[in-house]
Amino acid sequence: RVLRRLPCWRLFARYFPLELRKTAELEPSKPYIVCCHPHGIIGFGTWLNFGMHATVQGDVFPGVNLHCLGASAWFYIPLLREFALAHAMGSVEKATVVTILGRGDSVAINLGGAREALDASAGRYVLHLRRRKGFVRCALETGASLVPVMSFGENEVFSVHVAPAGSLVRRLQDGLTSLTGSTIPIFHGLPYAPLLPKRSPIVTVVGEPIEVPLKPDCTAEDVDRIHAVYVNALVRLFEDHKAAAGFSHLTLTIA
């Protein structure tokens, strides 16, 4: 908890700057899956807001013990693994998600994953969500509510080369994703320091939680029904807040 509140994270958030807007508070008496979009290259909106509490004094949601989860591949890298664990982060495997939710804590996840990072072009948000339904099944099995979150400006802090579908580069990137759960996008940030993000505002908007019934023996139909409700809520969140966030030009595609 002390590491997650170091002043350096607040300074980092001010660099963009990063802003958090909540349309509703979360009751501390139940678990949540905070579903973050888009993935971008790093996912600064998720990491700094919900992992490091860099935009608020105290907890983002008072009384809600929130853990950021990421790709399993990162936990095989020494030092990076220790950094993540020291900051209460974990792997986004189903067993980890269900265990955390089962004890009453909550998780924040970039749902689009590595494949979405390959399409992280500025001005056009392509969310890889149509076939991603595991988070809904986890919610049904634990009774956790789903919280849609959209970070406007996430794709603008890096310039990404989106390889055409079917090209050799894209096939190699997709193959690496299938093999490891991670990938290597082609991107750059600042002209004089390509690995550093550009100074461009990010506005993270938290939507209202979607109640999910507890159904440990849920069917595929149950999953599809809740998934459709979630996607519709996410699209409404995007359309209702993009202009106020200063990104009226953005377009959204559910892939």
C-alpha atoms as an extended CHARMM CRD file, in Angstrom:
* protein
*
       255  EXT
         1         1  ARG       CA              0.0000000000        0.0000000000        0.0000000000  PROA      1               0.0000000000
         2         2  VAL       CA              2.8560000000        2.3970000000        0.7780000000  PROA      2               0.0000000000
         3         3  LEU       CA              4.5610000000        1.6880000000       -2.5590000000  PROA      3               0.0000000000
         4         4  ARG       CA              1.3210000000        2.3410000000       -4.4510000000  PROA      4               0.0000000000
         5         5  ARG       CA              1.1250000000        5.8420000000       -2.9590000000  PROA      5               0.0000000000
         6         6  LEU       CA              4.6460000000        7.0790000000       -3.6480000000  PROA      6               0.0000000000
         7         7  PRO       CA              4.7630000000       10.7030000000       -4.9200000000  PROA      7               0.0000000000
         8         8  CYS       CA              6.4500000000        9.5890000000       -8.1470000000  PROA      8               0.0000000000
         9         9  TRP       CA              3.1830000000        8.0560000000       -9.4030000000  PROA      9               0.0000000000
        10        10  ARG       CA              1.3390000000       11.3560000000       -8.9450000000  PROA      10              0.0000000000
        11        11  LEU       CA              4.0950000000       13.1580000000      -10.8250000000  PROA      11              0.0000000000
        12        12  PHE       CA              3.8380000000       10.6130000000      -13.6210000000  PROA      12              0.0000000000
        13        13  ALA       CA              0.0560000000       11.1130000000      -13.8210000000  PROA      13              0.0000000000
        14        14  ARG       CA              0.5300000000       14.8880000000      -14.0820000000  PROA      14              0.0000000000
        15        15  TYR       CA              2.9230000000       14.4220000000      -16.9880000000  PROA      15              0.0000000000
        16        16  PHE       CA              0.1380000000       13.5540000000      -19.4670000000  PROA      16              0.0000000000
        17        17  PRO       CA             -1.9650000000       14.8140000000      -17.5230000000  PROA      17              0.0000000000
        18        18  LEU       CA             -4.2060000000       11.9390000000      -16.3920000000  PROA      18              0.0000000000
        19        19  GLU       CA             -7.6970000000       12.6310000000      -15.0310000000  PROA      19              0.0000000000
        20        20  LEU       CA            -10.2150000000       10.2730000000      -13.4010000000  PROA      20              0.0000000000
        21        21  ARG       CA            -13.9660000000       10.9080000000      -13.6630000000  PROA      21              0.0000000000
        22        22  LYS       CA            -16.4280000000        8.6980000000      -11.7950000000  PROA      22              0.0000000000
        23        23  THR       CA            -20.0970000000        8.5540000000      -12.7430000000  PROA      23              0.0000000000
        24        24  ALA       CA            -20.8930000000        6.3880000000       -9.7020000000  PROA      24              0.0000000000
        25        25  GLU       CA            -19.3170000000        5.1680000000       -6.4870000000  PROA      25              0.0000000000
        26        26  LEU       CA            -18.8410000000        1.4900000000       -5.6810000000  PROA      26              0.0000000000
        27        27  GLU       CA            -20.3100000000       -0.0620000000       -2.5620000000  PROA      27              0.0000000000
        28        28  PRO       CA            -17.5260000000       -1.6990000000       -0.5250000000  PROA      28              0.0000000000
        29        29  SER       CA            -19.6880000000       -4.6690000000        0.4410000000  PROA      29              0.0000000000
        30        30  LYS       CA            -19.1730000000       -6.6890000000       -2.7690000000  PROA      30              0.0000000000
        31        31  PRO       CA            -16.5200000000       -7.5610000000       -5.3700000000  PROA      31              0.0000000000
        32        32  TYR       CA            -16.1450000000       -5.9050000000       -8.7800000000  PROA      32              0.0000000000
        33        33  ILE       CA            -14.4280000000       -6.5600000000      -12.0790000000  PROA      33              0.0000000000
        34        34  VAL       CA            -13.2850000000       -3.1490000000      -13.2690000000  PROA      34              0.0000000000
        35        35  CYS       CA            -13.1300000000       -3.6270000000      -17.0510000000  PROA      35              0.0000000000
        36        36  CYS       CA            -10.7510000000       -1.1420000000      -18.6710000000  PROA      36              0.0000000000
        37        37  HSD       CA            -10.6030000000       -0.0310000000      -22.3190000000  PROA      37              0.0000000000
        38        38  PRO       CA             -8.7130000000        0.4800000000      -24.5500000000  PROA      38              0.0000000000
        39        39  HSD       CA             -5.5610000000       -1.5120000000      -23.8010000000  PROA      39              0.0000000000
        40        40  GLY       CA             -3.2120000000        0.8520000000      -25.6170000000  PROA      40              0.0000000000
        41        41  ILE       CA              0.4870000000        0.0150000000      -25.4430000000  PROA      41              0.0000000000
        42        42  ILE       CA              0.9100000000        0.1920000000      -21.6620000000  PROA      42              0.0000000000
        43        43  GLY       CA             -2.5550000000        0.8680000000      -20.2750000000  PROA      43              0.0000000000
        44        44  PHE       CA             -1.6320000000        3.9800000000      -18.3170000000  PROA      44              0.0000000000
        45        45  GLY       CA             -5.2610000000        4.7080000000      -17.4330000000  PROA      45              0.0000000000
        46        46  THR       CA             -5.5790000000        1.3380000000      -15.7260000000  PROA      46              0.0000000000
        47        47  TRP       CA             -2.1390000000        1.1490000000      -14.1710000000  PROA      47              0.0000000000
        48        48  LEU       CA             -1.9200000000        4.6690000000      -12.7190000000  PROA      48              0.0000000000
        49        49  ASN       CA             -5.5700000000        5.1160000000      -11.7210000000  PROA      49              0.0000000000
        50        50  PHE       CA             -6.3270000000        1.7040000000      -10.2470000000  PROA      50              0.0000000000
        51        51  GLY       CA             -2.8940000000        0.2430000000       -9.5930000000  PROA      51              0.0000000000
        52        52  MET       CA             -1.1020000000        3.2510000000       -8.1340000000  PROA      52              0.0000000000
        53        53  HSD       CA             -4.0260000000        5.4960000000       -7.0360000000  PROA      53              0.0000000000
        54        54  ALA       CA             -2.1360000000        8.3270000000       -8.7300000000  PROA      54              0.0000000000
        55        55  THR       CA             -5.1470000000       10.5660000000       -9.3690000000  PROA      55              0.0000000000
        56        56  VAL       CA             -6.8580000000       10.5200000000       -5.9670000000  PROA      56              0.0000000000
        57        57  GLN       CA             -6.0880000000       11.0020000000       -2.3060000000  PROA      57              0.0000000000
        58        58  GLY       CA             -6.4920000000        7.6250000000       -0.6190000000  PROA      58              0.0000000000
        59        59  ASP       CA             -8.3170000000        4.7960000000       -2.4030000000  PROA      59              0.0000000000
        60        60  VAL       CA             -9.9790000000        5.1990000000       -5.8000000000  PROA      60              0.0000000000
        61        61  PHE       CA            -13.0810000000        3.5190000000       -4.3680000000  PROA      61              0.0000000000
        62        62  PRO       CA            -13.0680000000        3.7700000000       -0.5520000000  PROA      62              0.0000000000
        63        63  GLY       CA            -13.4080000000        0.3730000000        1.0610000000  PROA      63              0.0000000000
        64        64  VAL       CA            -12.8510000000       -1.5450000000       -2.1990000000  PROA      64              0.0000000000
        65        65  ASN       CA             -9.5930000000       -3.5170000000       -2.1870000000  PROA      65              0.0000000000
        66        66  LEU       CA             -8.5930000000       -3.3820000000       -5.8620000000  PROA      66              0.0000000000
        67        67  HSD       CA             -5.8850000000       -5.4430000000       -7.6010000000  PROA      67              0.0000000000
        68        68  CYS       CA             -4.5700000000       -4.7190000000      -11.1010000000  PROA      68              0.0000000000
        69        69  LEU       CA             -4.0450000000       -7.8870000000      -13.1390000000  PROA      69              0.0000000000
        70        70  GLY       CA             -1.8460000000       -8.2930000000      -16.2220000000  PROA      70              0.0000000000
        71        71  ALA       CA             -0.5000000000      -10.8070000000      -18.7070000000  PROA      71              0.0000000000
        72        72  SER       CA              0.9480000000      -13.9860000000      -17.2070000000  PROA      72              0.0000000000
        73        73  ALA       CA              4.0910000000      -13.6340000000      -19.3480000000  PROA      73              0.0000000000
        74        74  TRP       CA              5.2560000000      -10.6340000000      -17.3140000000  PROA      74              0.0000000000
        75        75  PHE       CA              5.4570000000      -12.7470000000      -14.1700000000  PROA      75              0.0000000000
        76        76  TYR       CA              8.2060000000      -14.8850000000      -15.6910000000  PROA      76              0.0000000000
        77        77  ILE       CA             10.5200000000      -11.8610000000      -15.9340000000  PROA      77              0.0000000000
        78        78  PRO       CA             12.7270000000      -11.3190000000      -12.8460000000  PROA      78              0.0000000000
        79        79  LEU       CA             12.4920000000       -7.8940000000      -11.1660000000  PROA      79              0.0000000000
        80        80  LEU       CA              9.3590000000       -7.0600000000      -13.1760000000  PROA      80              0.0000000000
        81        81  ARG       CA              7.6010000000       -9.8980000000      -11.3630000000  PROA      81              0.0000000000
        82        82  GLU       CA              8.7890000000       -8.6430000000       -7.9700000000  PROA      82              0.0000000000
        83        83  PHE       CA              7.7320000000       -5.0850000000       -8.8420000000  PROA      83              0.0000000000
        84        84  ALA       CA              4.2220000000       -6.2670000000       -9.7540000000  PROA      84              0.0000000000
        85        85  LEU       CA              3.7850000000       -8.4230000000       -6.6750000000  PROA      85              0.0000000000
        86        86  ALA       CA              5.0460000000       -5.6460000000       -4.3830000000  PROA      86              0.0000000000
        87        87  HSD       CA              2.3140000000       -3.4090000000       -5.8050000000  PROA      87              0.0000000000
        88        88  ALA       CA             -0.4710000000       -5.9750000000       -5.2150000000  PROA      88              0.0000000000
        89        89  MET       CA             -0.7140000000       -6.8730000000       -8.8960000000  PROA      89              0.0000000000
        90        90  GLY       CA             -1.2880000000      -10.3630000000      -10.2310000000  PROA      90              0.0000000000
        91        91  SER       CA             -1.7120000000      -12.5930000000      -13.2640000000  PROA      91              0.0000000000
        92        92  VAL       CA             -4.9550000000      -12.3890000000      -15.2130000000  PROA      92              0.0000000000
        93        93  GLU       CA             -5.4770000000      -16.1610000000      -15.2020000000  PROA      93              0.0000000000
        94        94  LYS       CA             -8.9770000000      -17.3500000000      -14.2960000000  PROA      94              0.0000000000
        95        95  ALA       CA             -7.8240000000      -19.0710000000      -11.0920000000  PROA      95              0.0000000000
        96        96  THR       CA             -6.3140000000      -15.7970000000       -9.8460000000  PROA      96              0.0000000000
        97        97  VAL       CA             -9.4110000000      -13.7720000000      -10.7530000000  PROA      97              0.0000000000
        98        98  VAL       CA            -11.8330000000      -16.1790000000       -9.0880000000  PROA      98              0.0000000000
        99        99  THR       CA             -9.6700000000      -16.4650000000       -5.9560000000  PROA      99              0.0000000000
       100       100  ILE       CA             -9.4690000000      -12.6850000000       -5.4990000000  PROA      100             0.0000000000
       101       101  LEU       CA            -13.1790000000      -12.1470000000       -6.1650000000  PROA      101             0.0000000000
       102       102  GLY       CA            -14.0860000000      -15.0930000000       -3.9410000000  PROA      102             0.0000000000
       103       103  ARG       CA            -12.5320000000      -13.4590000000       -0.8930000000  PROA      103             0.0000000000
       104       104  GLY       CA            -14.4450000000      -10.2310000000       -1.5260000000  PROA      104             0.0000000000
       105       105  ASP       CA            -11.6950000000       -8.1870000000       -3.2060000000  PROA      105             0.0000000000
       106       106  SER       CA            -11.9290000000       -6.6370000000       -6.6690000000  PROA      106             0.0000000000
       107       107  VAL       CA             -9.8210000000       -6.6760000000       -9.8390000000  PROA      107             0.0000000000
       108       108  ALA       CA             -9.0180000000       -4.2310000000      -12.6450000000  PROA      108             0.0000000000
       109       109  ILE       CA             -8.2900000000       -5.7650000000      -16.0430000000  PROA      109             0.0000000000
       110       110  ASN       CA             -7.4540000000       -4.4640000000      -19.5140000000  PROA      110             0.0000000000
       111       111  LEU       CA             -9.8720000000       -6.7510000000      -21.3280000000  PROA      111             0.0000000000
       112       112  GLY       CA             -8.4920000000       -6.2620000000      -24.8400000000  PROA      112             0.0000000000
       113       113  GLY       CA             -5.1550000000       -7.8390000000      -24.0290000000  PROA      113             0.0000000000
       114       114  ALA       CA             -2.1020000000       -7.9800000000      -26.2440000000  PROA      114             0.0000000000
       115       115  ARG       CA             -4.0550000000       -8.3090000000      -29.4970000000  PROA      115             0.0000000000
       116       116  GLU       CA             -5.7480000000       -4.9790000000      -28.8580000000  PROA      116             0.0000000000
       117       117  ALA       CA             -2.3560000000       -3.3160000000      -28.3790000000  PROA      117             0.0000000000
       118       118  LEU       CA             -1.5570000000       -4.1840000000      -32.0030000000  PROA      118             0.0000000000
       119       119  ASP       CA             -4.5110000000       -2.0250000000      -33.1370000000  PROA      119             0.0000000000
       120       120  ALA       CA             -3.8960000000        0.8980000000      -30.7720000000  PROA      120             0.0000000000
       121       121  SER       CA             -4.0430000000        3.6190000000      -33.4110000000  PROA      121             0.0000000000
       122       122  ALA       CA             -4.9060000000        7.1970000000      -32.4720000000  PROA      122             0.0000000000
       123       123  GLY       CA             -8.4080000000        8.3980000000      -33.2700000000  PROA      123             0.0000000000
       124       124  ARG       CA             -9.8890000000        4.9280000000      -33.8090000000  PROA      124             0.0000000000
       125       125  TYR       CA            -10.5210000000        2.5900000000      -30.9050000000  PROA      125             0.0000000000
       126       126  VAL       CA            -10.7440000000       -1.0570000000      -31.9310000000  PROA      126             0.0000000000
       127       127  LEU       CA            -11.7780000000       -3.0710000000      -28.8770000000  PROA      127             0.0000000000
       128       128  HSD       CA            -11.2170000000       -6.8340000000      -29.0510000000  PROA      128             0.0000000000
       129       129  LEU       CA            -14.2610000000       -7.7530000000      -27.0300000000  PROA      129             0.0000000000
       130       130  ARG       CA            -16.7140000000       -9.7140000000      -29.1670000000  PROA      130             0.0000000000
       131       131  ARG       CA            -15.1580000000      -13.1100000000      -28.3730000000  PROA      131             0.0000000000
       132       132  ARG       CA            -13.7970000000      -12.2450000000      -24.9230000000  PROA      132             0.0000000000
       133       133  LYS       CA            -16.3420000000      -13.6190000000      -22.4770000000  PROA      133             0.0000000000
       134       134  GLY       CA            -14.2400000000      -15.1890000000      -19.7400000000  PROA      134             0.0000000000
       135       135  PHE       CA            -14.6230000000      -12.0960000000      -17.5530000000  PROA      135             0.0000000000
       136       136  VAL       CA            -18.4080000000      -12.5040000000      -17.7030000000  PROA      136             0.0000000000
       137       137  ARG       CA            -18.1760000000      -16.1410000000      -16.6320000000  PROA      137             0.0000000000
       138       138  CYS       CA            -15.9430000000      -15.1280000000      -13.7040000000  PROA      138             0.0000000000
       139       139  ALA       CA            -18.5150000000      -12.5010000000      -12.7110000000  PROA      139             0.0000000000
       140       140  LEU       CA            -21.3640000000      -15.0220000000      -12.8170000000  PROA      140             0.0000000000
       141       141  GLU       CA            -19.4230000000      -17.6120000000      -10.8200000000  PROA      141             0.0000000000
       142       142  THR       CA            -18.6100000000      -15.1170000000       -8.0500000000  PROA      142             0.0000000000
       143       143  GLY       CA            -21.4920000000      -12.6240000000       -8.2010000000  PROA      143             0.0000000000
       144       144  ALA       CA            -19.0930000000       -9.7520000000       -8.9700000000  PROA      144             0.0000000000
       145       145  SER       CA            -20.4690000000       -6.6410000000      -10.6600000000  PROA      145             0.0000000000
       146       146  LEU       CA            -18.9610000000       -5.4360000000      -13.9500000000  PROA      146             0.0000000000
       147       147  VAL       CA            -17.7180000000       -1.8400000000      -14.0980000000  PROA      147             0.0000000000
       148       148  PRO       CA            -17.0890000000       -0.4300000000      -17.6230000000  PROA      148             0.0000000000
       149       149  VAL       CA            -14.1850000000        2.0150000000      -17.8510000000  PROA      149             0.0000000000
       150       150  MET       CA            -13.0390000000        4.0290000000      -20.8670000000  PROA      150             0.0000000000
       151       151  SER       CA             -9.7260000000        5.9120000000      -20.9810000000  PROA      151             0.0000000000
       152       152  PHE       CA            -10.0310000000        8.5650000000      -23.6630000000  PROA      152             0.0000000000
       153       153  GLY       CA             -6.5970000000        9.4470000000      -25.0370000000  PROA      153             0.0000000000
       154       154  GLU       CA             -4.9230000000        6.1280000000      -24.1400000000  PROA      154             0.0000000000
       155       155  ASN       CA             -4.0890000000        5.3840000000      -27.7750000000  PROA      155             0.0000000000
       156       156  GLU       CA             -2.7800000000        8.8980000000      -28.3740000000  PROA      156             0.0000000000
       157       157  VAL       CA              0.3190000000        8.7490000000      -26.1350000000  PROA      157             0.0000000000
       158       158  PHE       CA              2.1660000000        6.4300000000      -28.5500000000  PROA      158             0.0000000000
       159       159  SER       CA              2.2180000000        6.2670000000      -32.3400000000  PROA      159             0.0000000000
       160       160  VAL       CA              1.6140000000        2.6680000000      -33.4210000000  PROA      160             0.0000000000
       161       161  HSD       CA              2.3130000000        1.0190000000      -36.7510000000  PROA      161             0.0000000000
       162       162  VAL       CA             -0.7070000000       -1.2140000000      -37.3410000000  PROA      162             0.0000000000
       163       163  ALA       CA              0.4480000000       -4.0540000000      -39.5730000000  PROA      163             0.0000000000
       164       164  PRO       CA             -2.1460000000       -5.0490000000      -42.2010000000  PROA      164             0.0000000000
       165       165  ALA       CA             -4.0600000000       -8.2580000000      -41.5620000000  PROA      165             0.0000000000
       166       166  GLY       CA             -2.3650000000      -11.1920000000      -43.2520000000  PROA      166             0.0000000000
       167       167  SER       CA              1.0100000000       -9.4540000000      -43.5480000000  PROA      167             0.0000000000
       168       168  LEU       CA              4.1410000000      -11.2500000000      -42.3820000000  PROA      168             0.0000000000
       169       169  VAL       CA              4.6170000000       -8.8010000000      -39.5020000000  PROA      169             0.0000000000
       170       170  ARG       CA              1.0320000000       -9.2440000000      -38.3050000000  PROA      170             0.0000000000
       171       171  ARG       CA              1.2420000000      -13.0320000000      -38.5500000000  PROA      171             0.0000000000
       172       172  LEU       CA              4.4090000000      -12.9980000000      -36.4450000000  PROA      172             0.0000000000
       173       173  GLN       CA              2.8030000000      -10.6880000000      -33.8700000000  PROA      173             0.0000000000
       174       174  ASP       CA             -0.3540000000      -12.7980000000      -33.6790000000  PROA      174             0.0000000000
       175       175  GLY       CA              1.7080000000      -15.9790000000      -33.3960000000  PROA      175             0.0000000000
       176       176  LEU       CA              3.6800000000      -14.5510000000      -30.4790000000  PROA      176             0.0000000000
       177       177  THR       CA              0.4320000000      -13.5310000000      -28.7870000000  PROA      177             0.0000000000
       178       178  SER       CA             -1.0030000000      -17.0360000000      -29.1660000000  PROA      178             0.0000000000
       179       179  LEU       CA              2.2130000000      -18.5730000000      -27.8240000000  PROA      179             0.0000000000
       180       180  THR       CA              2.9490000000      -16.3130000000      -24.8520000000  PROA      180             0.0000000000
       181       181  GLY       CA             -0.1120000000      -14.1280000000      -24.2250000000  PROA      181             0.0000000000
       182       182  SER       CA              2.0260000000      -11.0620000000      -24.9220000000  PROA      182             0.0000000000
       183       183  THR       CA              3.2620000000       -9.4250000000      -28.1130000000  PROA      183             0.0000000000
       184       184  ILE       CA              5.6400000000       -6.8370000000      -29.5870000000  PROA      184             0.0000000000
       185       185  PRO       CA              3.8200000000       -3.8850000000      -31.1750000000  PROA      185             0.0000000000
       186       186  ILE       CA              5.7690000000       -1.4750000000      -33.3560000000  PROA      186             0.0000000000
       187       187  PHE       CA              5.4740000000        1.9550000000      -31.7530000000  PROA      187             0.0000000000
       188       188  HSD       CA              7.2510000000        5.1230000000      -30.7060000000  PROA      188             0.0000000000
       189       189  GLY       CA              6.5890000000        7.9610000000      -28.3010000000  PROA      189             0.0000000000
       190       190  LEU       CA              8.7110000000       11.0920000000      -28.0000000000  PROA      190             0.0000000000
       191       191  PRO       CA             10.9320000000       11.8180000000      -31.0310000000  PROA      191             0.0000000000
       192       192  TYR       CA             14.0850000000       11.9730000000      -28.8950000000  PROA      192             0.0000000000
       193       193  ALA       CA             13.0720000000        9.1030000000      -26.5820000000  PROA      193             0.0000000000
       194       194  PRO       CA             10.8730000000        6.6350000000      -28.5220000000  PROA      194             0.0000000000
       195       195  LEU       CA             10.0590000000        4.4450000000      -25.5160000000  PROA      195             0.0000000000
       196       196  LEU       CA              8.6660000000        7.3590000000      -23.4880000000  PROA      196             0.0000000000
       197       197  PRO       CA              5.0140000000        8.3500000000      -23.9990000000  PROA      197             0.0000000000
       198       198  LYS       CA              4.0400000000       11.6780000000      -25.5110000000  PROA      198             0.0000000000
       199       199  ARG       CA              2.4820000000       14.3750000000      -23.3440000000  PROA      199             0.0000000000
       200       200  SER       CA             -1.1520000000       13.9910000000      -24.2990000000  PROA      200             0.0000000000
       201       201  PRO       CA             -4.1170000000       14.0980000000      -21.9080000000  PROA      201             0.0000000000
       202       202  ILE       CA             -5.8430000000       10.8890000000      -20.8000000000  PROA      202             0.0000000000
       203       203  VAL       CA             -9.3330000000       11.0990000000      -19.3110000000  PROA      203             0.0000000000
       204       204  THR       CA            -10.5230000000        7.9100000000      -17.6110000000  PROA      204             0.0000000000
       205       205  VAL       CA            -14.2980000000        7.6820000000      -17.1560000000  PROA      205             0.0000000000
       206       206  VAL       CA            -15.7520000000        5.0500000000      -14.8040000000  PROA      206             0.0000000000
       207       207  GLY       CA            -19.2780000000        3.9200000000      -15.6660000000  PROA      207             0.0000000000
       208       208  GLU       CA            -22.0090000000        2.6460000000      -13.3890000000  PROA      208             0.0000000000
       209       209  PRO       CA            -21.6180000000       -0.9480000000      -12.1570000000  PROA      209             0.0000000000
       210       210  ILE       CA            -23.6420000000       -3.6540000000      -13.8590000000  PROA      210             0.0000000000
       211       211  GLU       CA            -25.1750000000       -6.0770000000      -11.3740000000  PROA      211             0.0000000000
       212       212  VAL       CA            -24.4870000000       -9.7400000000      -12.1590000000  PROA      212             0.0000000000
       213       213  PRO       CA            -26.3510000000      -12.5880000000      -10.4120000000  PROA      213             0.0000000000
       214       214  LEU       CA            -24.4300000000      -15.3260000000       -8.6320000000  PROA      214             0.0000000000
       215       215  LYS       CA            -24.7320000000      -18.4290000000      -10.8640000000  PROA      215             0.0000000000
       216       216  PRO       CA            -21.8470000000      -20.8890000000      -10.3350000000  PROA      216             0.0000000000
       217       217  ASP       CA            -23.4870000000      -23.2660000000      -12.8250000000  PROA      217             0.0000000000
       218       218  CYS       CA            -24.0280000000      -20.5840000000      -15.4920000000  PROA      218             0.0000000000
       219       219  THR       CA            -24.7500000000      -21.6130000000      -19.0730000000  PROA      219             0.0000000000
       220       220  ALA       CA            -23.4260000000      -20.2330000000      -22.3620000000  PROA      220             0.0000000000
       221       221  GLU       CA            -26.7410000000      -18.4120000000      -22.7760000000  PROA      221             0.0000000000
       222       222  ASP       CA            -26.2550000000      -16.6940000000      -19.3960000000  PROA      222             0.0000000000
       223       223  VAL       CA            -22.7800000000      -15.5790000000      -20.4370000000  PROA      223             0.0000000000
       224       224  ASP       CA            -23.9710000000      -14.2680000000      -23.8190000000  PROA      224             0.0000000000
       225       225  ARG       CA            -26.8180000000      -12.3220000000      -22.2060000000  PROA      225             0.0000000000
       226       226  ILE       CA            -24.6260000000      -10.5270000000      -19.6640000000  PROA      226             0.0000000000
       227       227  HSD       CA            -21.9290000000       -9.9700000000      -22.2870000000  PROA      227             0.0000000000
       228       228  ALA       CA            -24.4380000000       -8.1970000000      -24.5460000000  PROA      228             0.0000000000
       229       229  VAL       CA            -25.5900000000       -5.9980000000      -21.6540000000  PROA      229             0.0000000000
       230       230  TYR       CA            -21.9760000000       -5.1030000000      -20.8930000000  PROA      230             0.0000000000
       231       231  VAL       CA            -21.0760000000       -4.2310000000      -24.4960000000  PROA      231             0.0000000000
       232       232  ASN       CA            -24.1400000000       -2.0010000000      -24.8150000000  PROA      232             0.0000000000
       233       233  ALA       CA            -23.2540000000       -0.2000000000      -21.5640000000  PROA      233             0.0000000000
       234       234  LEU       CA            -19.6730000000        0.3050000000      -22.7380000000  PROA      234             0.0000000000
       235       235  VAL       CA            -20.7520000000        1.7720000000      -26.0810000000  PROA      235             0.0000000000
       236       236  ARG       CA            -23.1290000000        4.1640000000      -24.2740000000  PROA      236             0.0000000000
       237       237  LEU       CA            -20.3260000000        5.2090000000      -21.9180000000  PROA      237             0.0000000000
       238       238  PHE       CA            -18.0810000000        5.9530000000      -24.8990000000  PROA      238             0.0000000000
       239       239  GLU       CA            -20.6790000000        7.9570000000      -26.8200000000  PROA      239             0.0000000000
       240       240  ASP       CA            -21.9930000000        9.8550000000      -23.7820000000  PROA      240             0.0000000000
       241       241  HSD       CA            -18.5880000000       11.0390000000      -22.5410000000  PROA      241             0.0000000000
       242       242  LYS       CA            -16.1960000000       11.3410000000      -25.4810000000  PROA      242             0.0000000000
       243       243  ALA       CA            -17.1440000000       14.9470000000      -26.2730000000  PROA      243             0.0000000000
       244       244  ALA       CA            -16.9520000000       16.1170000000      -22.6460000000  PROA      244             0.0000000000
       245       245  ALA       CA            -13.5570000000       14.4450000000      -22.3540000000  PROA      245             0.0000000000
       246       246  GLY       CA            -12.3250000000       16.4080000000      -25.3690000000  PROA      246             0.0000000000
       247       247  PHE       CA            -12.2370000000       13.4840000000      -27.8260000000  PROA      247             0.0000000000
       248       248  SER       CA            -15.3770000000       13.9810000000      -29.9260000000  PROA      248             0.0000000000
       249       249  HSD       CA            -13.4940000000       12.8310000000      -33.0460000000  PROA      249             0.0000000000
       250       250  LEU       CA            -12.9410000000        9.2740000000      -31.7400000000  PROA      250             0.0000000000
       251       251  THR       CA            -14.6440000000        6.2930000000      -33.3450000000  PROA      251             0.0000000000
       252       252  LEU       CA            -15.3250000000        2.9360000000      -31.6800000000  PROA      252             0.0000000000
       253       253  THR       CA            -15.3110000000       -0.5470000000      -33.2030000000  PROA      253             0.0000000000
       254       254  ILE       CA            -16.1420000000       -3.7280000000      -31.2860000000  PROA      254             0.0000000000
       255       255  ALA       CA            -14.0300000000       -6.4560000000      -32.9020000000  PROA      255             0.0000000000
